Tab-separated table of C-alpha atoms in Angstrom:
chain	number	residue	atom	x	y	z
A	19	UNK	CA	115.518	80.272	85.432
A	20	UNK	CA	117.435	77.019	84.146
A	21	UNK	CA	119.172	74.705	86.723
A	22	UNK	CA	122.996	75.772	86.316
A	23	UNK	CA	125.337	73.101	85.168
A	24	UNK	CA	128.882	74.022	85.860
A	25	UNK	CA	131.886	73.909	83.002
A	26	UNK	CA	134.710	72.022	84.136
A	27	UNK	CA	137.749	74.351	84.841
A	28	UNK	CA	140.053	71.811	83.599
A	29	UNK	CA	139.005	71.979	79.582
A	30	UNK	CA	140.450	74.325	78.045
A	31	UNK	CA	140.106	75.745	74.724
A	32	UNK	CA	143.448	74.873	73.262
A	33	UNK	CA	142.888	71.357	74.156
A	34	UNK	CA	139.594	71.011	72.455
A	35	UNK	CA	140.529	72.721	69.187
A	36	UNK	CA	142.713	69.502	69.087
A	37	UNK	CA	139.819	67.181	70.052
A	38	UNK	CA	137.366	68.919	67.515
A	39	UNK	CA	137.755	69.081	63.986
A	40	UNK	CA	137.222	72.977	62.535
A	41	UNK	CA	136.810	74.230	65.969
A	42	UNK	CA	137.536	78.400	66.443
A	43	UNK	CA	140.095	78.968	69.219
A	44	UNK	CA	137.870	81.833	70.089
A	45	UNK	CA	134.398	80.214	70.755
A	46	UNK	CA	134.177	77.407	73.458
A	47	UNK	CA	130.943	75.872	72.070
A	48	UNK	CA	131.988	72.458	70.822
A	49	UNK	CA	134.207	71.836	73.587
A	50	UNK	CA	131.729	72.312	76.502
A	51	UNK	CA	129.186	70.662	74.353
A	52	UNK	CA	131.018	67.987	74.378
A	53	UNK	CA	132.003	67.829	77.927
A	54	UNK	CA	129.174	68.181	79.245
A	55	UNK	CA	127.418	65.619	76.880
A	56	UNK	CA	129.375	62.990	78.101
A	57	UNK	CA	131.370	62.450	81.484
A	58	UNK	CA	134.284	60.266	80.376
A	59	UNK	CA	134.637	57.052	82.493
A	60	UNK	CA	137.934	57.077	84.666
A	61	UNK	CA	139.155	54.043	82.797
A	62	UNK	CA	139.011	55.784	79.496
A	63	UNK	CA	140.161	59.054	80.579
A	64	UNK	CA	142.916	58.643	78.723
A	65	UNK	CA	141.538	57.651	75.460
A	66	UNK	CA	141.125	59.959	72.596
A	67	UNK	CA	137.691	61.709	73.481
A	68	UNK	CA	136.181	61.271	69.597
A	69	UNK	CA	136.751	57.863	69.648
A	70	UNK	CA	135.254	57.213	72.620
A	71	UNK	CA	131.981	59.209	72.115
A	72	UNK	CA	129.821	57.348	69.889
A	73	UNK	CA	127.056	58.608	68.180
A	74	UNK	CA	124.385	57.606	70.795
A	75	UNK	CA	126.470	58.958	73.465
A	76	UNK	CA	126.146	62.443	72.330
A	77	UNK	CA	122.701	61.876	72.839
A	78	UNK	CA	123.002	62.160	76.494
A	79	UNK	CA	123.112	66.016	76.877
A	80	UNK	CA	120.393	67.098	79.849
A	81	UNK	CA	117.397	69.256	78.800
A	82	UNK	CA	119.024	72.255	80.976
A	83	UNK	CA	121.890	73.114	79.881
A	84	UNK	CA	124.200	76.331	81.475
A	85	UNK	CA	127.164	77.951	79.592
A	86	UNK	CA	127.023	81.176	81.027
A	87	UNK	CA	130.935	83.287	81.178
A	88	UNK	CA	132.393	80.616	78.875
A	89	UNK	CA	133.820	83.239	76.009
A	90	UNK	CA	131.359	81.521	73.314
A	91	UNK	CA	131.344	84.013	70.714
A	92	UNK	CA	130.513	81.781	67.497
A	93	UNK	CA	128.115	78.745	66.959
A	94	UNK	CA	131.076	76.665	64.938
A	95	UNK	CA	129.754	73.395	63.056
A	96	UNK	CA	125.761	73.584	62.507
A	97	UNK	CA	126.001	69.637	62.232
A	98	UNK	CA	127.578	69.607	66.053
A	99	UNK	CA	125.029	71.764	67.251
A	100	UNK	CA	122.334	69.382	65.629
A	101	UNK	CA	123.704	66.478	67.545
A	102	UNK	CA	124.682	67.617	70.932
A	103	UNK	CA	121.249	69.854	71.372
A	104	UNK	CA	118.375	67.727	69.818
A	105	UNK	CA	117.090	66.903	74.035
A	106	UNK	CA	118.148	70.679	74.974
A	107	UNK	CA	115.030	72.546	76.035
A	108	UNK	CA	116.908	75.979	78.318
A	109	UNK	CA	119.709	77.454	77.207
A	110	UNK	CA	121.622	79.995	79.357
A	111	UNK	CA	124.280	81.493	77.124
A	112	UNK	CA	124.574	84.767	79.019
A	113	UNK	CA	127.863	86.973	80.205
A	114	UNK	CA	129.591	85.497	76.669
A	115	UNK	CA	130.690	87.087	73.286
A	116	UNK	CA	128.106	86.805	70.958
A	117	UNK	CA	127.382	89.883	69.689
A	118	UNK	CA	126.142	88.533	65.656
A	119	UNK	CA	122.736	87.470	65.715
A	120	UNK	CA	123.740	85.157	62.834
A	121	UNK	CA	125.672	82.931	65.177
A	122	UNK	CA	122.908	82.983	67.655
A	123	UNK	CA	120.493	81.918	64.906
A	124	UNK	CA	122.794	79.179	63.945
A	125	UNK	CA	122.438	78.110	67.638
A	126	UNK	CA	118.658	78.767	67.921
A	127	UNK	CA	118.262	76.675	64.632
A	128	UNK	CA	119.651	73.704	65.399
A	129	UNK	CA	117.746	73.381	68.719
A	130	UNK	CA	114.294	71.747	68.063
A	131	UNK	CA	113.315	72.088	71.317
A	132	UNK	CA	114.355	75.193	72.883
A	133	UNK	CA	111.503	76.859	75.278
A	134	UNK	CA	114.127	79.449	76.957
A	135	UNK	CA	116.557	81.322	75.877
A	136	UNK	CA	119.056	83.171	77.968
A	137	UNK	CA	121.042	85.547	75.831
A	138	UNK	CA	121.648	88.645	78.718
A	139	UNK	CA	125.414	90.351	79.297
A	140	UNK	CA	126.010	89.468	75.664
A	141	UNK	CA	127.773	92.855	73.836
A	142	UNK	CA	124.495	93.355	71.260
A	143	UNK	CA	124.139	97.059	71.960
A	144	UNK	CA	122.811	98.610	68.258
A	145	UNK	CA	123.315	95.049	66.083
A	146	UNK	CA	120.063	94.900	64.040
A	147	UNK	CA	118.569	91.251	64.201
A	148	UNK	CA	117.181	90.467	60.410
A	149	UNK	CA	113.596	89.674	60.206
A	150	UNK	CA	114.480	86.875	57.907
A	151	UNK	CA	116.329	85.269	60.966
A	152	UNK	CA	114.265	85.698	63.512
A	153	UNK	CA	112.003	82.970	62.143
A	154	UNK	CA	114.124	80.381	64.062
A	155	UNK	CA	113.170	81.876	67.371
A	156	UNK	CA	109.334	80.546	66.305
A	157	UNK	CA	109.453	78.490	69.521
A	158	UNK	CA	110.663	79.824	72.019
A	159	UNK	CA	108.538	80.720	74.857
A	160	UNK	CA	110.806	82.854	77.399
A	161	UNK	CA	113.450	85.560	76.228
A	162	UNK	CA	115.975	86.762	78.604
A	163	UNK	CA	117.572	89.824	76.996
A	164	UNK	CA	118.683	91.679	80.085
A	165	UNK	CA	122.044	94.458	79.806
A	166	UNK	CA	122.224	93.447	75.985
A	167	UNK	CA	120.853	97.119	74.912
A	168	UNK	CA	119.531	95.432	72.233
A	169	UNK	CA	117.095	98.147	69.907
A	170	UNK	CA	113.323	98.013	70.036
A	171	UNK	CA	113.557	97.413	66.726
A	172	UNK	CA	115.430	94.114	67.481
A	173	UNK	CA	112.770	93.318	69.952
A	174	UNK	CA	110.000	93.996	67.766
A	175	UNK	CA	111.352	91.940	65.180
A	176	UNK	CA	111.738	88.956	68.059
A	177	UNK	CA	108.515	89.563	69.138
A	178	UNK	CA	106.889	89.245	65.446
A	179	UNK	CA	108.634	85.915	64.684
A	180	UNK	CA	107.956	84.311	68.257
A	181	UNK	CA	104.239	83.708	68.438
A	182	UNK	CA	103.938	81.482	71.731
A	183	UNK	CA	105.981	84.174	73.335
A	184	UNK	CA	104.959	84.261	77.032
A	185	UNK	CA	107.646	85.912	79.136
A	186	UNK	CA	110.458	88.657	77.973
A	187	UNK	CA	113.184	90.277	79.848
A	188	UNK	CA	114.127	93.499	79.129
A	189	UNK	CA	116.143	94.696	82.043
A	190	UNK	CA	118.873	96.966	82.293
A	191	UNK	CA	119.338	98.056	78.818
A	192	UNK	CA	118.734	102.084	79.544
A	193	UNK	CA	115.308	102.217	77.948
A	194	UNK	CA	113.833	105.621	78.097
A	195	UNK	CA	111.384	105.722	75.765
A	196	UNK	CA	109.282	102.634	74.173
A	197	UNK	CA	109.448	102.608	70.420
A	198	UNK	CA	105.709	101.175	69.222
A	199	UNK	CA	105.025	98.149	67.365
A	200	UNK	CA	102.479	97.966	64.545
A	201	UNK	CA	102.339	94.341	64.904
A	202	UNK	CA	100.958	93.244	68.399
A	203	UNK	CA	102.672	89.712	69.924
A	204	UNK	CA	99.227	88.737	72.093
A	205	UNK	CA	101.526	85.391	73.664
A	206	UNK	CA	103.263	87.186	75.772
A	207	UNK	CA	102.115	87.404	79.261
A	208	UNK	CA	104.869	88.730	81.546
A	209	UNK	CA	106.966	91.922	80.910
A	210	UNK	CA	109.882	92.612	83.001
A	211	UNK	CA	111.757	96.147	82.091
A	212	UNK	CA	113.210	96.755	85.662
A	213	UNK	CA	116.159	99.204	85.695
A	214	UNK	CA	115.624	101.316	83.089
A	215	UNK	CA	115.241	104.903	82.970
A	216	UNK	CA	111.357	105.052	82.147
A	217	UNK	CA	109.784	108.625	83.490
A	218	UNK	CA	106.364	109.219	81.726
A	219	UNK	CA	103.172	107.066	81.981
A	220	UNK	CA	102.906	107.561	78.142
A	221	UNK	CA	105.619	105.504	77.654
A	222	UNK	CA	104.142	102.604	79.247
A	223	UNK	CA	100.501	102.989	78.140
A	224	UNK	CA	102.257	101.904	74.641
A	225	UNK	CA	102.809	98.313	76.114
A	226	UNK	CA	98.611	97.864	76.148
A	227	UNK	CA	98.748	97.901	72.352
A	228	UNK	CA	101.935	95.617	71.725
A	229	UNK	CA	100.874	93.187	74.563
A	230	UNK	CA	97.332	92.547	74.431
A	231	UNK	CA	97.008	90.065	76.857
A	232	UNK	CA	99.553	91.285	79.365
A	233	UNK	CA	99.310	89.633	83.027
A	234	UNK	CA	101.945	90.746	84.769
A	235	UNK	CA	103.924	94.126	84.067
A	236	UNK	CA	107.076	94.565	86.378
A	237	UNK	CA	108.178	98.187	86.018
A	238	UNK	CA	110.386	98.487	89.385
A	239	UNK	CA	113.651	100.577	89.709
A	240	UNK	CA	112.433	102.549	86.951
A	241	UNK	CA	112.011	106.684	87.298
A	242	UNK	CA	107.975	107.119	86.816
A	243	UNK	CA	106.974	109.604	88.615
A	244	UNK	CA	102.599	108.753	88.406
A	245	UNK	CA	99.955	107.057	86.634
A	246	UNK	CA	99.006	109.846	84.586
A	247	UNK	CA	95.706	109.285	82.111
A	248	UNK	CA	93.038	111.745	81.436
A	249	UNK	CA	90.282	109.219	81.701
A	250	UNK	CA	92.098	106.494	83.315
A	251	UNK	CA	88.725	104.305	84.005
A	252	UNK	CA	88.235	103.921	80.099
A	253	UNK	CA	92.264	104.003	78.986
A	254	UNK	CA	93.361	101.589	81.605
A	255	UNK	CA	90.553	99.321	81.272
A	256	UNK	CA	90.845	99.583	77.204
A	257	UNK	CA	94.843	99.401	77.152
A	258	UNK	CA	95.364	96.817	79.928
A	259	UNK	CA	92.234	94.183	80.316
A	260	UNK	CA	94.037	91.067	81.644
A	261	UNK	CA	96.738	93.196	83.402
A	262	UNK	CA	96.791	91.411	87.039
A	263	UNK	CA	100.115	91.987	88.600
A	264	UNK	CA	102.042	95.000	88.659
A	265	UNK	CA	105.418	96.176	90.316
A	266	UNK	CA	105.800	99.535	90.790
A	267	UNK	CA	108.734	98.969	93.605
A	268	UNK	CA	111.389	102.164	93.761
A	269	UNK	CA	108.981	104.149	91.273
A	270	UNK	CA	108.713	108.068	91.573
A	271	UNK	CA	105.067	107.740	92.887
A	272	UNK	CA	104.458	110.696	95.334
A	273	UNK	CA	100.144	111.246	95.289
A	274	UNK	CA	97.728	109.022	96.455
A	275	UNK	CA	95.586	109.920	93.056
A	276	UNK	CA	98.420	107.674	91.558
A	277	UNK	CA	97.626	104.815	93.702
A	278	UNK	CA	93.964	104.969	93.585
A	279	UNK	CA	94.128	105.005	89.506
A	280	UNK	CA	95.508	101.526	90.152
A	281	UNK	CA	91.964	100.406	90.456
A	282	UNK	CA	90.873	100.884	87.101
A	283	UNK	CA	92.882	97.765	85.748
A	284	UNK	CA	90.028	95.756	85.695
A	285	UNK	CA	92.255	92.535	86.830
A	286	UNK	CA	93.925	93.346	89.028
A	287	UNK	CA	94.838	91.301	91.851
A	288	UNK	CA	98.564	91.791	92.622
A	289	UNK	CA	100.390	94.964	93.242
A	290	UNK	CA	104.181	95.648	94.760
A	291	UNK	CA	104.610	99.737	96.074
A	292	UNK	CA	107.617	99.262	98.182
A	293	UNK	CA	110.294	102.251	98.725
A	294	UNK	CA	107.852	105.036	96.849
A	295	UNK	CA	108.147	108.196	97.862
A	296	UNK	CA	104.474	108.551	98.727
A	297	UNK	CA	104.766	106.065	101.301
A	298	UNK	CA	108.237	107.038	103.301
A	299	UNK	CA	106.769	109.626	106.000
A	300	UNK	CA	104.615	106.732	107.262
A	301	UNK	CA	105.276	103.673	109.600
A	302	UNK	CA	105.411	100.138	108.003
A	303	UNK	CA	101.898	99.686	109.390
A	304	UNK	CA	100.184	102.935	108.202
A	305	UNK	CA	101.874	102.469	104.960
A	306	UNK	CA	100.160	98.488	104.467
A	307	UNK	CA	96.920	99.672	106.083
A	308	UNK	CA	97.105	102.911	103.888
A	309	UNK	CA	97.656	101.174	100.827
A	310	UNK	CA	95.386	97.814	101.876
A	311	UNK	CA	92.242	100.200	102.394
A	312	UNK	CA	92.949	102.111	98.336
A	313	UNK	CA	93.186	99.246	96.766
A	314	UNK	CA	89.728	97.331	97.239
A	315	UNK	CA	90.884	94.304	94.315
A	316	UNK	CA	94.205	93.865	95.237
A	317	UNK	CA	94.640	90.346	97.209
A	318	UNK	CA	98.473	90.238	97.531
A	319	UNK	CA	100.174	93.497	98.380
A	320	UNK	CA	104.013	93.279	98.540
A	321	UNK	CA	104.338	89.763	98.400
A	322	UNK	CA	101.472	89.276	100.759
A	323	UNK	CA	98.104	87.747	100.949
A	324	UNK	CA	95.493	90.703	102.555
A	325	UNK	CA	92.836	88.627	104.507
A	326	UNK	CA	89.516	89.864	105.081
A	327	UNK	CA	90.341	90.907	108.544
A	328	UNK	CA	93.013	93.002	107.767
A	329	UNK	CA	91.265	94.779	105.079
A	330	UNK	CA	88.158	95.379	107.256
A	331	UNK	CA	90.658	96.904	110.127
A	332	UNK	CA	92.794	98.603	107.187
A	333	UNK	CA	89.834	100.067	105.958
A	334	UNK	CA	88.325	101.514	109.438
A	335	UNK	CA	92.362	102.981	109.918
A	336	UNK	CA	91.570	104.503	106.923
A	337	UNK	CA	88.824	106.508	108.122
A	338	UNK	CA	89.821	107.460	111.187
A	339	UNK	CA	93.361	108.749	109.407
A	340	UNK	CA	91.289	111.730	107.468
A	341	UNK	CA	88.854	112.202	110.494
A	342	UNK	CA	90.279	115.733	111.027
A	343	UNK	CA	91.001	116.560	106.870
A	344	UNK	CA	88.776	119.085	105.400
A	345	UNK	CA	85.891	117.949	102.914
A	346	UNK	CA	88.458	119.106	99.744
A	347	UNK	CA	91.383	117.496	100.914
A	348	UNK	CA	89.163	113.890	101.520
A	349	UNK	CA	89.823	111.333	98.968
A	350	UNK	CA	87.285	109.785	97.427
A	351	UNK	CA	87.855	106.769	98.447
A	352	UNK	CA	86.931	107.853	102.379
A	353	UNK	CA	83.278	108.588	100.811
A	354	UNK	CA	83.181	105.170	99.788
A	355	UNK	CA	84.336	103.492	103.395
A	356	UNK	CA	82.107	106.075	105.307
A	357	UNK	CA	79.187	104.363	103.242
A	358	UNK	CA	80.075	101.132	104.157
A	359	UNK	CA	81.271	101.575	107.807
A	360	UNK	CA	79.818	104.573	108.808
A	361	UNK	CA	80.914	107.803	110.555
A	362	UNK	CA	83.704	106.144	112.763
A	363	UNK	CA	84.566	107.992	116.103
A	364	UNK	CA	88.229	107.740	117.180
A	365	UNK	CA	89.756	105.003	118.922
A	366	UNK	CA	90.296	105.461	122.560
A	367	UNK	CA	94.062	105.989	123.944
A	368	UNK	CA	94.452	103.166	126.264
A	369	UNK	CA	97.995	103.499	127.987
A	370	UNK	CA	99.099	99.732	129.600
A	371	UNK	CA	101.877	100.730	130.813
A	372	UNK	CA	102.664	100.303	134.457
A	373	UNK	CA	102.224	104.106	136.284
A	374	UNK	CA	105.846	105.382	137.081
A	375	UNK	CA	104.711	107.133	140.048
A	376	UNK	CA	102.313	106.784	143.307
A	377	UNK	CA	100.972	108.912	145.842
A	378	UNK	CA	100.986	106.986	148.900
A	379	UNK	CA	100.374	107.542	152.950
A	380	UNK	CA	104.140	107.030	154.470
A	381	UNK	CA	102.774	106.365	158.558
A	382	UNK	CA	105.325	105.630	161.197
A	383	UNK	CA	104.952	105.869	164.995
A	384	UNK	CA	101.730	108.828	165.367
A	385	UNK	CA	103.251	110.453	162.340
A	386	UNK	CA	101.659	110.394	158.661
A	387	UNK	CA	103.011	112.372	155.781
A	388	UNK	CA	101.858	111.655	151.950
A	389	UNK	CA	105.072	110.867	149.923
A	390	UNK	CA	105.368	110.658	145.833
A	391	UNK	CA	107.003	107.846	145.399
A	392	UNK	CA	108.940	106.446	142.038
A	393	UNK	CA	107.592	102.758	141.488
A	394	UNK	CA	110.409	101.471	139.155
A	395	UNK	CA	113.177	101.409	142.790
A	396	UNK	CA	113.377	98.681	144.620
A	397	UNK	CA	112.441	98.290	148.517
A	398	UNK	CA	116.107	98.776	149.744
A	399	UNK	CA	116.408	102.408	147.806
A	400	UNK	CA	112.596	103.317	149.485
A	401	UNK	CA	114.280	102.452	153.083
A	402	UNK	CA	117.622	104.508	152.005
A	403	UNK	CA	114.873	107.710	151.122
A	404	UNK	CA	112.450	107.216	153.935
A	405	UNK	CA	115.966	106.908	156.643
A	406	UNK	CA	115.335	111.248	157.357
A	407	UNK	CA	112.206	111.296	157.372
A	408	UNK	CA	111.082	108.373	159.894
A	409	UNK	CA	114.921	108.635	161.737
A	410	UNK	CA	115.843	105.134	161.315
A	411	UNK	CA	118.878	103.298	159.606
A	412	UNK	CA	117.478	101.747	156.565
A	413	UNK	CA	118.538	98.372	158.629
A	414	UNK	CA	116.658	99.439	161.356
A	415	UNK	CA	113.381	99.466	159.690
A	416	UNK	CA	110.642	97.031	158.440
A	417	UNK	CA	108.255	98.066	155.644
A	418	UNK	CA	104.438	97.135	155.214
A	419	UNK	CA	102.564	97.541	152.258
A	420	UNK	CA	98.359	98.064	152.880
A	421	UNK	CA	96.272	98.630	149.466
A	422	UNK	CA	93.802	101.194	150.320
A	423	UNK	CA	90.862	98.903	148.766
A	424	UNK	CA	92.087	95.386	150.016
A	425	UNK	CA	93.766	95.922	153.283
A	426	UNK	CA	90.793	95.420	155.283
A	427	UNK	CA	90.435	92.196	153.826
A	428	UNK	CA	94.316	90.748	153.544
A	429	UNK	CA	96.386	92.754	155.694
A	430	UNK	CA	99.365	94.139	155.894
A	431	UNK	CA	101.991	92.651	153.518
A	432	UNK	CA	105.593	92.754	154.603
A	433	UNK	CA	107.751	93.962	152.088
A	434	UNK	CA	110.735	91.454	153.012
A	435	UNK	CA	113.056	91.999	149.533
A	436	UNK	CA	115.071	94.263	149.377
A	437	UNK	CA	115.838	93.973	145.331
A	438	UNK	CA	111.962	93.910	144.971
A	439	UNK	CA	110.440	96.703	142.657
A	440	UNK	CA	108.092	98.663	144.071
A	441	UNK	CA	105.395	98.244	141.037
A	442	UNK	CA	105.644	94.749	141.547
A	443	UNK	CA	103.356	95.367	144.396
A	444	UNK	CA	100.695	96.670	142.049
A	445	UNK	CA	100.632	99.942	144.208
A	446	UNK	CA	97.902	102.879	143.430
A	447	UNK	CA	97.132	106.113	144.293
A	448	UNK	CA	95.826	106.381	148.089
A	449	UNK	CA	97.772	103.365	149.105
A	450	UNK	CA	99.574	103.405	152.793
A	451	UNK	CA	103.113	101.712	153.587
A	452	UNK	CA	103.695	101.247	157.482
A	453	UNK	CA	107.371	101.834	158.684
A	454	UNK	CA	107.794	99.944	161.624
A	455	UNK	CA	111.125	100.286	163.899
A	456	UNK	CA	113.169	97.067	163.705
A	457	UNK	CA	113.128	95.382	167.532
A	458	UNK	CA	113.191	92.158	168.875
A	459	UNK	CA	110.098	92.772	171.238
A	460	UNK	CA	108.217	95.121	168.634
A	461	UNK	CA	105.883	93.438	166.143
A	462	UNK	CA	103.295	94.588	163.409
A	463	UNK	CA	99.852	93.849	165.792
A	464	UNK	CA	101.182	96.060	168.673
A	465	UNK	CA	102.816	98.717	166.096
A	466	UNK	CA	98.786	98.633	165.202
A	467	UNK	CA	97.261	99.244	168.008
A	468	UNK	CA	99.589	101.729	169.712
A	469	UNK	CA	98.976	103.892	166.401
């Protein structure tokens, strides 16, 4: 899209009707022209503006120029035009007035130059373009015609008179079915109809035909509910052969057969499948992997690249997803993996977690009792549970920890912290803790050997 260069808020109309001779009080064209053409020096602010822009000043008007929302509803003098555009190569005239496609011809005429073309949230709803006009638009090479609701028969007529045509935008202007063209425009190279209200694959099998040499197709927001063909290897193939980027974002999609049809464009490379309804009972991880493993062409899913590695694992996921599905209900695209993988047995449940719980030998004085003990308290809540059952005030009483496997070899290990968690201690199964009475005199080695 064109760099935006903003109006200034301080010209008004009324003011440049003065400053422009024949100038309509309802079209803004000359007057931003000119201000934008030419930023007046402070010293001469004062000066009368025609006077002070000379011929080779009007000259200075940047290739990008932005006059979108400025009320322009007529072209005005064809001469003005002439001067003030001849270095103008993108035009963004959108959310103005024009609704005659004379005026905009007048425009389009006078603008040697012009690549792109922004003409959307102009009121052109059912205003026929004449195909004897259209011949001005012979350069451009990007249409914007987004919430115009301008006809197919408009478009067609565009499309015929515009042969190095690369990119239109037909957005937003309630398309539900696609009137054909006997006249194909094989330029054009990106299609964006987003936000219309598009339902059947037959309507957008007619855009093979019109657009040849179609690479990118961006179909999103739209209501089609699958890739329906009854041969789709030879129709997609014939109707779409350079196709290699398609957006199907928000679509009605709801079968996997629609998804694996995607693989019959023989191009393609690119495809976006976000917020289908096929894809919403899964995780963001089964969907990708899912999605990855069908499409064996596509190299950028979403918006992102798919490396080798995470089609390979996508791939096995795939697998092991319809391990338990019955031979009808397998599609054929688990055949093809099985081939190239083999039978895949399922992946082992490996829980990290830490264990919640412990069984563990509780021995104080001659006494030994096994005790099930929760490992997420802390050392000061064990004392405040074991107080019954040894008789001793929680204060009263040390704690040491023996592993089963390694006390032999390390010892006991005093268990000193109060606020200290008892599966920080890595405690197991079959592990013994030692309560020992809290006395000056008393230690651990005699504690020992009395027991």
């Amino acid at each position: 899209m064109p760099t935006r260069i903003q109006t200034q808020p301080e010209l008004n109309s009324s003011s440049a009707s003065r400053s422009v001779p024949g100038l309509c009080c309802v079209s803004h064209w000359h007057c931003l022209l000119i201000h934008q053409a030419w930023p007046v020096p402070e010293r001469e602010r004062d000066s009368n503006l025609l006077k002070i822009l000379q011929p080779r000043d009007r000259l200075n008007l940047p290739s990008v120029l932005v006059l979108d929302g400025c009320g322009i509803s007529k072209a005005g003098d064809k001469a003005e035009v002439a001067t003030f555009c001849a270095h103008v190569v993108e035009l963004d005239l959108s959310h103005n007035q024009l609704q005659d496609w004379g005026e905009i011809c007048t425009i389009v005429s006078n603008i040697p130059n012009l690549d792109f073309l922004n003409l959307s949230m102009n009121p052109l709803s059912g205003i026929e373009l004449e195909p004897g006009l259209a011949e001005v638009f012979s350069r451009v090479r990007r249409l914007v015609l987004i919430n115009t609701r301008v006809t197919w028969d408009t478009v067609h007529t565009l499309t015929r008179q515009t042969p190095e045509l690369e990119e239109l935008f037909l957005c937003l202007n309630d398309y539900d079915q696609v009137a054909e063209s006997p006249v194909p425009c094989p330029s054009l190279r990106l299609l964006q109809i987003t936000d219309n209200q598009l339902q059947e694959w037959s309507e957008v099998r007619k855009f093979g035909p019109m657009y040849p040499c179609l690479d990118t197709l961006v179909l999103s927001n739209n209501r089609l509910g699958s890739v329906e063909e009854d041969t789709p290897q030879d129709t997609l193939q014939r109707l779409f052969p350079n196709l290699r980027s398609i957006n199907l974002n928000n679509s009605g999609l709801n079968r996997w057969e629609d998804i694996e049809r995607l693989n019959f464009f023989p191009k393609l490379e690119e495809a976006r499948l976000m917020g289908i309804p096929l894809l919403q009972p899964y995780t963001n991880k089964e969907r990708r992997s899912l999605t990855v493993a069908q499409l064996p062409s596509v190299t950028v899913l979403n918006g992102s690249v798919v490396t080798e590695g995470e089609r390979e694992d996508a791939e096995r996921f795939f697998i092991r997803h319809y391990l338990d599905c019955s031979e009808e209900m397998l599609p054929q695209r688990y055949h093809v993996l099985v081939s190239k993988y083999g039978q895949l047995a399922p992946l082992a449940e490996v829980d990290l977690r830490p264990p919640c719980t412990a069984t563990l030998e509780v021995r104080w004085g001659e006494r030994t009792e096994a005790l099930s003990l929760r490992l997420e308290q802390t050392v000061g809540e064990l004392k405040k549970e074991l107080r019954a059952l040894v008789g001793l005030p929680a204060n009263g009483m040390r704690l040491y920890y023996i592993a089963r496997e390694l006390g032999s070899a390390l010892g006991p290990e005093e268990m000193k912290y109060s606020s200290r968690a008892l599966h920080s201690y890595m405690i197991q199964d079959g592990d013994e803790i030692l309560v020992v009475p809290k006395t000056k005199s008393r230690t651990i080695s005699s504690t020992s050997s009395d027991s």
